[in-house]
Coordinates of C-alpha atoms in Angstrom, one line a residue:
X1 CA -16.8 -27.3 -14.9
X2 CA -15.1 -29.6 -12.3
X3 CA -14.6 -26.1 -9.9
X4 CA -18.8 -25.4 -9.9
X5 CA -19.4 -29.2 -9.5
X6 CA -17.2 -29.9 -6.8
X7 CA -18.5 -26.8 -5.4
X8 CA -22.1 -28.3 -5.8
X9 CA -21.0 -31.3 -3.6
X10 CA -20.6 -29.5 -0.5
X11 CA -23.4 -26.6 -0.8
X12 CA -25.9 -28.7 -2.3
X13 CA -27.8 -26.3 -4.5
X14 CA -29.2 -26.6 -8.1
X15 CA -26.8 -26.2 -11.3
X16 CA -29.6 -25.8 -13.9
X17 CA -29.6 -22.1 -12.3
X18 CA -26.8 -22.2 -14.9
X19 CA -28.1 -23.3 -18.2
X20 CA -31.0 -20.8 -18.4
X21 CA -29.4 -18.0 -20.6
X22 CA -29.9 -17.5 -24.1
X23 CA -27.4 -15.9 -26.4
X24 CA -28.4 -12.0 -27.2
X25 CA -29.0 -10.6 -30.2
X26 CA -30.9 -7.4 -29.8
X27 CA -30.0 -4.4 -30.3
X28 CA -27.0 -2.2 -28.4
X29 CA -28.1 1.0 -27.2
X30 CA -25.4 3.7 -26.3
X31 CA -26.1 3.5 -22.8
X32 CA -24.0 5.7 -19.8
X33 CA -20.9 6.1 -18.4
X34 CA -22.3 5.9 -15.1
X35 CA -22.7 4.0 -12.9
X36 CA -19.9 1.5 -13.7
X37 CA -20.0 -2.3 -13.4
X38 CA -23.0 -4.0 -14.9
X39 CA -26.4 -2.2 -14.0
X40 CA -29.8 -3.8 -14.2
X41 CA -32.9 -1.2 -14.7
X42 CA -35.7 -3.6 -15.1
X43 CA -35.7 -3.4 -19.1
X44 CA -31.8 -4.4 -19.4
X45 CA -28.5 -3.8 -18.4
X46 CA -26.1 -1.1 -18.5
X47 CA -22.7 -1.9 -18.9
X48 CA -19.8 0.4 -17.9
X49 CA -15.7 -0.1 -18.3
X50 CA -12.9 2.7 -17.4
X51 CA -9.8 2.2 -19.5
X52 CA -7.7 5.3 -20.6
X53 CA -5.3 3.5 -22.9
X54 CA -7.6 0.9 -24.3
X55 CA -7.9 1.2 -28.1
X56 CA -11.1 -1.1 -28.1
X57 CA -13.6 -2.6 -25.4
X58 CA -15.1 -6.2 -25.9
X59 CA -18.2 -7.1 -24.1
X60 CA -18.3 -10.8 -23.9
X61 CA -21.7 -12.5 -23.4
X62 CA -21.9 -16.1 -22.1
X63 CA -24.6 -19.2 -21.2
X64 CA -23.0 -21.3 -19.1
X65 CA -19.6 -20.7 -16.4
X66 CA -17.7 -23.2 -18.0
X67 CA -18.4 -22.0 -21.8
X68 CA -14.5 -21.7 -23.4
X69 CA -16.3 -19.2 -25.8
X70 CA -18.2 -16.1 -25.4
X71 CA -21.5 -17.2 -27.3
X72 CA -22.0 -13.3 -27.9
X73 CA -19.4 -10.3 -28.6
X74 CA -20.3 -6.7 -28.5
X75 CA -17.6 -4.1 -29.1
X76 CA -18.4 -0.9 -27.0
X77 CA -18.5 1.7 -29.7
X78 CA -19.5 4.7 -27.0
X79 CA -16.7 6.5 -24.7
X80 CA -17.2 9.5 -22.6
X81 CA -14.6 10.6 -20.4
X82 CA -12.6 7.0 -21.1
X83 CA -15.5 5.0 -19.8
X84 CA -16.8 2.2 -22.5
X85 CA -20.6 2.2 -22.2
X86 CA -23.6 0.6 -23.5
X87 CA -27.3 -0.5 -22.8
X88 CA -28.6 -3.6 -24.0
X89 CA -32.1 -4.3 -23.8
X90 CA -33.9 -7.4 -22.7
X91 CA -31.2 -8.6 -20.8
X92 CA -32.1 -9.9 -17.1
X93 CA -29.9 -10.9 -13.7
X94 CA -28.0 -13.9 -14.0
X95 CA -26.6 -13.0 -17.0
X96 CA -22.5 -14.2 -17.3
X97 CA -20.5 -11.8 -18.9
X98 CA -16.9 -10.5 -19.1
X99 CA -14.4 -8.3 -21.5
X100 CA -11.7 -8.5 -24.0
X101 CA -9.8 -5.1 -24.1
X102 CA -7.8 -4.7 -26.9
X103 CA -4.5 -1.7 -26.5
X104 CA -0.7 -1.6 -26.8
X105 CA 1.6 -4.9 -25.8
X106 CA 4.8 -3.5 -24.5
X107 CA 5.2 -4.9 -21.0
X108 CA 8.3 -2.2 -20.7
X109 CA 6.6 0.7 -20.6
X110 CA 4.2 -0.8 -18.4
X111 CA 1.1 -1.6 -21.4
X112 CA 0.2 -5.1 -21.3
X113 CA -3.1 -5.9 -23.1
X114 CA -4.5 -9.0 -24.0
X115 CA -7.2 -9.6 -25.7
X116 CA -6.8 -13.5 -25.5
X117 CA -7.6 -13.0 -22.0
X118 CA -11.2 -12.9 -20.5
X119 CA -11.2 -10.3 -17.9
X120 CA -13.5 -10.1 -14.5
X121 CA -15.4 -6.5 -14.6
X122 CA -13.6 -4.3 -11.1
X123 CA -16.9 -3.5 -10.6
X124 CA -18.9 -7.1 -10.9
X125 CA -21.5 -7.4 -8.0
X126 CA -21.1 -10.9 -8.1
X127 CA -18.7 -13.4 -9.8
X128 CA -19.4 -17.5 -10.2
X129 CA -17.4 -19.8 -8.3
X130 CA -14.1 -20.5 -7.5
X131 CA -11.4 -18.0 -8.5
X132 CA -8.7 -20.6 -9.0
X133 CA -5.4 -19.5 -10.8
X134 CA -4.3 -21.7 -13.8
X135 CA -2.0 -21.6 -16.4
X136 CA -4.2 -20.2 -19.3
X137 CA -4.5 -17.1 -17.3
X138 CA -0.8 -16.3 -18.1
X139 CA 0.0 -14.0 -20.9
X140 CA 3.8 -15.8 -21.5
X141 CA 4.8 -19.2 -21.1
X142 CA 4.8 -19.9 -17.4
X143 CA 7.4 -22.7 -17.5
X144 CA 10.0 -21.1 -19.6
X145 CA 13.1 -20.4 -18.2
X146 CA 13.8 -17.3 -19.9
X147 CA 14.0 -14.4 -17.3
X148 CA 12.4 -12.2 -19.9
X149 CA 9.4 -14.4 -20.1
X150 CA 6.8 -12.2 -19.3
X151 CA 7.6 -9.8 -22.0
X152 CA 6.7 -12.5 -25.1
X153 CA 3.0 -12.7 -25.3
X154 CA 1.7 -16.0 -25.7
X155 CA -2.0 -15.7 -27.0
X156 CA -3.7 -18.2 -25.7
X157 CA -7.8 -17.9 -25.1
X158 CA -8.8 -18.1 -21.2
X159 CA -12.4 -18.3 -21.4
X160 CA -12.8 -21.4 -20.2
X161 CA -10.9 -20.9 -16.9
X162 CA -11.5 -17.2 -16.1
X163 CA -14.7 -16.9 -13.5
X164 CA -17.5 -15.3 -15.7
X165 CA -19.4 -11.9 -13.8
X166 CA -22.8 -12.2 -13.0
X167 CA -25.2 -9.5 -13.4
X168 CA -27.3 -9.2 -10.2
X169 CA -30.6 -8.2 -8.6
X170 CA -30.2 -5.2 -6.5
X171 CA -33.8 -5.7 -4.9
X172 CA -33.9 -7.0 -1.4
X173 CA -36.4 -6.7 1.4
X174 CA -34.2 -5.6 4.3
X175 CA -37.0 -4.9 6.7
X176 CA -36.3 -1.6 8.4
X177 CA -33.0 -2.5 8.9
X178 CA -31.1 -0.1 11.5
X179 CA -27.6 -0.4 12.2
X180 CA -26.4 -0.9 15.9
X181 CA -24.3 1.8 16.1
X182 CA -22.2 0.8 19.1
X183 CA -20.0 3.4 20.4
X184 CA -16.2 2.6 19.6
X185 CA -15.5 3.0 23.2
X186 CA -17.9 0.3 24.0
X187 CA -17.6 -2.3 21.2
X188 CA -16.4 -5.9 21.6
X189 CA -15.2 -6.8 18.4
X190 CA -15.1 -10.6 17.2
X191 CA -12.6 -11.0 14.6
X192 CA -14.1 -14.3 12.6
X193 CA -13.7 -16.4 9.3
X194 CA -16.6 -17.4 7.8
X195 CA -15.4 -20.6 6.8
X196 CA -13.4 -21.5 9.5
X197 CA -16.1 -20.5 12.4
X198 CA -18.9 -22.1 11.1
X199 CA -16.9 -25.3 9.8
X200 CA -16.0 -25.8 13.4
X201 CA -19.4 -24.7 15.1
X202 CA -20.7 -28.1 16.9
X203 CA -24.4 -26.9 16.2
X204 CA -24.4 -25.4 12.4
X205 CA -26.4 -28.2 10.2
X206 CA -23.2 -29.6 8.3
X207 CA -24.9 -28.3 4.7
X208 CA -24.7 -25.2 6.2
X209 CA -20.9 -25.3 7.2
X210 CA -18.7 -22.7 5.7
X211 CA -21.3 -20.4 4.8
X212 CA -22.6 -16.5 5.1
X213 CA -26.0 -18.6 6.2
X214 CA -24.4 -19.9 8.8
X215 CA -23.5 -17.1 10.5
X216 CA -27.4 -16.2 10.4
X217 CA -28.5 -19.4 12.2
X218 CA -29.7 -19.1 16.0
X219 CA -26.7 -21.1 17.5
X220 CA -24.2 -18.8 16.0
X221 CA -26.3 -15.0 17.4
X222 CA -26.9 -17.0 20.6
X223 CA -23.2 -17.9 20.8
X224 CA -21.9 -14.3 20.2
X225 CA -24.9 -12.2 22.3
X226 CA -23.8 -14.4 25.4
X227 CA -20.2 -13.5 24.9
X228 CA -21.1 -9.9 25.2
X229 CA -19.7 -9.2 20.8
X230 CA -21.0 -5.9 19.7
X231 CA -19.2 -6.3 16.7
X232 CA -18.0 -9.2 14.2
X233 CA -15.5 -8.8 11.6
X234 CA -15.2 -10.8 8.7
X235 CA -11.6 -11.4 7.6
X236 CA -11.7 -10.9 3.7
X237 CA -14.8 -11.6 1.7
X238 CA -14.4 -10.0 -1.2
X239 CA -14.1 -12.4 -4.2
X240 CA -11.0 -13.6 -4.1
X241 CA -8.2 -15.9 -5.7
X242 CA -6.3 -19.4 -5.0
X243 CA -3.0 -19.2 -6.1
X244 CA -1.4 -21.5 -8.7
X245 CA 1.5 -22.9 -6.5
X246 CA -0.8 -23.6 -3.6
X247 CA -3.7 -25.3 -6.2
X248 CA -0.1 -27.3 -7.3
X249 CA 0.4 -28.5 -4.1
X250 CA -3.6 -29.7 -3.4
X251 CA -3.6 -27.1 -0.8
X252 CA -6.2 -23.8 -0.9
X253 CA -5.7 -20.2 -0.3
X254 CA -7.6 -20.0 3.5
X255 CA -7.2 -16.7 4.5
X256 CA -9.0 -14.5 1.6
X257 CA -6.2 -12.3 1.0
X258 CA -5.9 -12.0 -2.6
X259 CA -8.9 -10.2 -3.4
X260 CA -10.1 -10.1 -7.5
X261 CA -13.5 -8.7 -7.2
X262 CA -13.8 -5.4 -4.6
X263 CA -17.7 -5.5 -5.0
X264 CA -18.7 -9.4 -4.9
X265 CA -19.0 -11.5 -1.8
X266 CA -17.1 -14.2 -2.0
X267 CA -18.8 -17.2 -4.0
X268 CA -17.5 -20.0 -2.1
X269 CA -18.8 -18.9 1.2
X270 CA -22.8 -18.9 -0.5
X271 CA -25.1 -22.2 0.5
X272 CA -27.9 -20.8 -2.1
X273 CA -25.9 -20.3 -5.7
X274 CA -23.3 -18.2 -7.5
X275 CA -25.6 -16.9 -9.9
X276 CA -26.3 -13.3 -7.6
X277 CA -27.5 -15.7 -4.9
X278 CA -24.5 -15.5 -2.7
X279 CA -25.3 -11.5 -2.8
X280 CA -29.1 -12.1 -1.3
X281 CA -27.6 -14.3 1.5
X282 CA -24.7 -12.4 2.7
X283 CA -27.7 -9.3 3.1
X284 CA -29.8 -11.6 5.4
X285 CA -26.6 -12.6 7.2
X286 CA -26.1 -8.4 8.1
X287 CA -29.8 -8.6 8.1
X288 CA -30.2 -11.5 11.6
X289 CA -26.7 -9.8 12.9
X290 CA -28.2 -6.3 13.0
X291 CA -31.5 -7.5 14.4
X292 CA -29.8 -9.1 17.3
X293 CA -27.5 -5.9 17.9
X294 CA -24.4 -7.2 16.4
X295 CA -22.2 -4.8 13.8
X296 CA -20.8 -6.7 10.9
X297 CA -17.1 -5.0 10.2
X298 CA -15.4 -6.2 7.2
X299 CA -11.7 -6.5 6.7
X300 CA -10.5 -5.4 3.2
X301 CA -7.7 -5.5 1.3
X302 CA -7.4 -2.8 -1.1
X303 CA -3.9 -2.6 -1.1
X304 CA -3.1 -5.2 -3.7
X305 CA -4.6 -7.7 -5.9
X306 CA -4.2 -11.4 -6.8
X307 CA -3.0 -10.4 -10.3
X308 CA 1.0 -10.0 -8.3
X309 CA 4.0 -8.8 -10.0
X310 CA 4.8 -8.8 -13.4
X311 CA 5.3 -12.7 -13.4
X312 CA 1.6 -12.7 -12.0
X313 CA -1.8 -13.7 -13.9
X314 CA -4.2 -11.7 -16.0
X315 CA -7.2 -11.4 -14.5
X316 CA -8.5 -8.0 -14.3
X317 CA -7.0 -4.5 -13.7
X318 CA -3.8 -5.6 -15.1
X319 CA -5.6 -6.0 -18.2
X320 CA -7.8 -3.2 -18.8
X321 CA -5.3 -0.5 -17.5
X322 CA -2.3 -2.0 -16.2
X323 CA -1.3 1.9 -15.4
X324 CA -4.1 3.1 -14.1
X325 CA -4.7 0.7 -11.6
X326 CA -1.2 -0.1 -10.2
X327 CA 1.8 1.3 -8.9
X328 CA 4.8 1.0 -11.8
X329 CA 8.3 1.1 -11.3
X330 CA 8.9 5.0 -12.8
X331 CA 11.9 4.2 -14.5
X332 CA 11.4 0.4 -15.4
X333 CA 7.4 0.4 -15.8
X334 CA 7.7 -3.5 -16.6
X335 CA 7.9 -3.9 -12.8
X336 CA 5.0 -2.9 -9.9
X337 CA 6.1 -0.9 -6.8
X338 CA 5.8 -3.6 -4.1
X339 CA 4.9 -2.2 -0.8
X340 CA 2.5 -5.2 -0.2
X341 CA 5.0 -8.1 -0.3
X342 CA 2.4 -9.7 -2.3
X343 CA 3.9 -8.3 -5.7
X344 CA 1.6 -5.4 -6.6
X345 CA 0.5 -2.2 -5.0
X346 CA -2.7 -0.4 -6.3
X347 CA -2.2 3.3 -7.6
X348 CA -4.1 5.8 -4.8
X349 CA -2.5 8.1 -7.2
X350 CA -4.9 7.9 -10.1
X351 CA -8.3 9.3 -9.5
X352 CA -10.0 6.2 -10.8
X353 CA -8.3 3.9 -9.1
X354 CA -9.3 6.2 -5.8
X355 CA -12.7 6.2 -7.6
X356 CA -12.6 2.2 -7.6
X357 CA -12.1 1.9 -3.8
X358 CA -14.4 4.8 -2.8
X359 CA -17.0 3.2 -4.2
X360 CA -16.9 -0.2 -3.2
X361 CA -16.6 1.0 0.4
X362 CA -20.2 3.4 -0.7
X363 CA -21.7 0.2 -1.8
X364 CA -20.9 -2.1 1.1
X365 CA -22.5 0.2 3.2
X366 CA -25.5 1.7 1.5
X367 CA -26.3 -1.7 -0.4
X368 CA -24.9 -4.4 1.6
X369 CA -25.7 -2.5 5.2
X370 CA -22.0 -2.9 6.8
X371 CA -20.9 -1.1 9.7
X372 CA -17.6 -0.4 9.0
X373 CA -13.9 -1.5 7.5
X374 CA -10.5 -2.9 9.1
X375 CA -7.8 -1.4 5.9
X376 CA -5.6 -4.2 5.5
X377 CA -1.8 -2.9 5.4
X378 CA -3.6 0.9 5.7
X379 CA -0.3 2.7 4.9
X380 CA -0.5 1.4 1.4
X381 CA -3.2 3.5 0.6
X382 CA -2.1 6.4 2.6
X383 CA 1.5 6.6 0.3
X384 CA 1.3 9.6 -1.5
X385 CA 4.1 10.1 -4.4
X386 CA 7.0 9.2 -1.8
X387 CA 6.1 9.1 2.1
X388 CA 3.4 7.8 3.7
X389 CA 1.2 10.8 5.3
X390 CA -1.7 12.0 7.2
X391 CA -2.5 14.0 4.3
X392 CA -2.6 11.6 1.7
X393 CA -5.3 11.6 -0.9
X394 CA -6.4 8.6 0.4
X395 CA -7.0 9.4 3.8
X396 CA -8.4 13.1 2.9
X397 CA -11.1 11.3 0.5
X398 CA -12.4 9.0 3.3
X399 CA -12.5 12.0 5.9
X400 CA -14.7 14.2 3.5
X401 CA -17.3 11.5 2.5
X402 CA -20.4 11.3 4.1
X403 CA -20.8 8.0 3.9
X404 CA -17.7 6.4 5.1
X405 CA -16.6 8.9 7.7
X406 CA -19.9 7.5 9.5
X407 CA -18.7 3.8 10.0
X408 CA -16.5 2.3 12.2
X409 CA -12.8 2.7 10.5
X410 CA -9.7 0.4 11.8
X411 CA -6.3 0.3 10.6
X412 CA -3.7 -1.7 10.3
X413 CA -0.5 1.0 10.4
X414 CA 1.9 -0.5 8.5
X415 CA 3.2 -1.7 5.1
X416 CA 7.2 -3.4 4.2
X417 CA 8.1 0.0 2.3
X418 CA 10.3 2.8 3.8
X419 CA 8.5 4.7 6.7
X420 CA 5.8 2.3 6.6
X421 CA 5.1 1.7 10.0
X422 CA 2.7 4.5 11.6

């Protein structure tokens, strides 16, 4: 609870937003594969998790971000093309939820399911507060010695630590919102942090600081119109994670990249709430910038996650298809290929992981109204089975789309592996 209240301190918003969830016990309905992630339709949610080599799926309902226990456990019971689906009626936004995924523990050939672990949906529109790495989130003893280590499962519950998803209200006013559409060849570009920017802005109202609002306010547009910007872009805001050796040192990860949730704006950065509110006011942030001519870019990392290497956390994707979703060592499958430097490189490989990305870019553009992406370590994604290529799956996939081939596209040309500078 200390993460949400400190958090409370410096954007002064309500915490009884919170406590307002009762524990379900209607019926479950079948439901759909698709979409995936958490889907309200005005009568209750949807709920949709890919995982080839699960052998069960655990939806896990809770009341409050701090609860230690799921007050409600539904195992998914439908599966369609590896997708664990169902509808549950009655439930509204703001609901907390996660999963338990039950499958194979053999960390050598790459399986390493945990059910002790609560796990952040891939595709949660929203996740509450902090992401802040602790020790529960471990599957093995983090301080043994052992080398081997991560290959003795420790089963220890991380419910209480784990950020719980949120489900969220797609509904939003934008106003006959029209993008800019600034010619490449004549956009300034503004490379910003939220945080940082507004923190240090002389005329943002201090409860403001730090904040997607902020970026909204007069003083900010004014500020960037008489520069001559066509374009900001956001360094990471996807949801993302503060490492355990920086938390052990009192110190916070600034930069944002360690993304943990491809679809969620980062909580920390909302003035209003982390219960869907932070999703509302990043829209009227694109909403003020677009009005006043200015492109919002956003720089992603889809290269890696803050899971890291196979001495790294359980959190997600490690957890509900550890190899699916990342690159393994072929011949020792206990390891990840590391092209990142960061300890894990996600599998452009496997269709749903190409799935995963394609359609967080769809959604930041059709729902959140963004004008474009900056790839983060681009040549990651572009690797196909040995060299990195023009051709690559990756690249092919964002050329054919409708959608993305129409935004602004930068990227960075390189990664640490062989031939990764381009």
């Amino acid at each position: 609870m200390q993460k949400y209240l400190q958090a409370a301190l410096y954007h002064p918003f309500s915490l009884t937003q919170y406590f307002n969830m009762k524990s379900y016990d209607g019926p479950v309905w079948p439901g759909k594969p698709y979409p995936l992630g958490a889907n309200w339709k005005g009568t209750g949610v949807n709920f949709a998790l890919y995982s080839e080599n699960a052998t069960a799926v655990v939806l896990c309902l809770f009341d409050h971000p701090d609860d230690e226990e799921e007050k409600v456990q539904i195992r998914l019971k439908e599966k369609t093309d590896h997708v664990w689906h169902a509808f549950l009626p009655g439930i509204k936004p703001g609901q907390l939820y996660g999963y338990r995924v039950e499958g194979t523990w053999d960390p050598l050939r790459g399986f390493r399911f945990d059910p002790n672990k609560l796990l952040i949906d891939p595709y949660a529109k929203a996740i509450c507060g902090a992401t802040e790495i602790a020790e529960n989130m471990f599957s093995y003893d983090i301080y043994s010695e052992d080398e081997d280590r991560d290959l003795m499962r420790r089963d220890v519950n991380s419910a209480g630590v784990v950020n719980k998803c949120v489900v969220i209200d797609p509904e939003f006013d934008w106003e006959g919102d029209v993008a800019p559409d600034h010619q490449m060849h004549n956009s300034i570009i503004y490379e910003m942090h939220v945080k940082g920017f507004t923190a240090l802005h002389p005329d943002i109202p201090p409860e403001l600081k730090g904040t997607y609002k902020a970026l909204a306010t007069k003083p900010v547009i004014e500020y960037l119109q008489k520069l001559g910007v066509t374009a900001v872009e956001l360094m990471p805001i996807h949801q993302f994670a503060h490492p355990k050796f920086l938390l052990d040192k009192g110190l916070r990860n600034y930069w944002g990249y360690h993304s943990i949730g491809y679809f969620a704006p980062h909580a920390e950065y909302s003035s209003s709430g982390y219960a869907g509110q932070q999703v509302r006011e990043f829209k009227e942030m694109v909403k003020a910038m677009h009005k006043a001519g200015i492109e919002v870019i956003l720089d992603v990392v889809y290269n890696h996650t803050a899971e890291g290497n196979h001495h790294g956390p359980t959190l997600s994707l490690r957890g509900i298809d550890n190899h699916n979703y990342y690159r393994l060592v072929l011949e020792e499958q206990r390891y990840y290929m590391d092209y990142t430097g960061t300890g894990n490189s996600l599998n452009m490989l496997s269709a749903r992981t190409l799935q995963l990305v394609m359609d967080s870019l769809r959604y930041w553009v059709n729902e959140m109204h963004v004008d474009g992406f900056r790839f983060d370590l681009a040549s990651t994604l572009a690797r196909g089975l040995y060299d990195v290529g023009k051709l690559s799956t990756f690249l092919d996939t964002i050329h054919q789309d409708p959608i993305i081939s129409q935004v602004k596209l930068i990227a960075e040309p390189w990664d640490i592996g062989e031939g990764g500078y381009q």
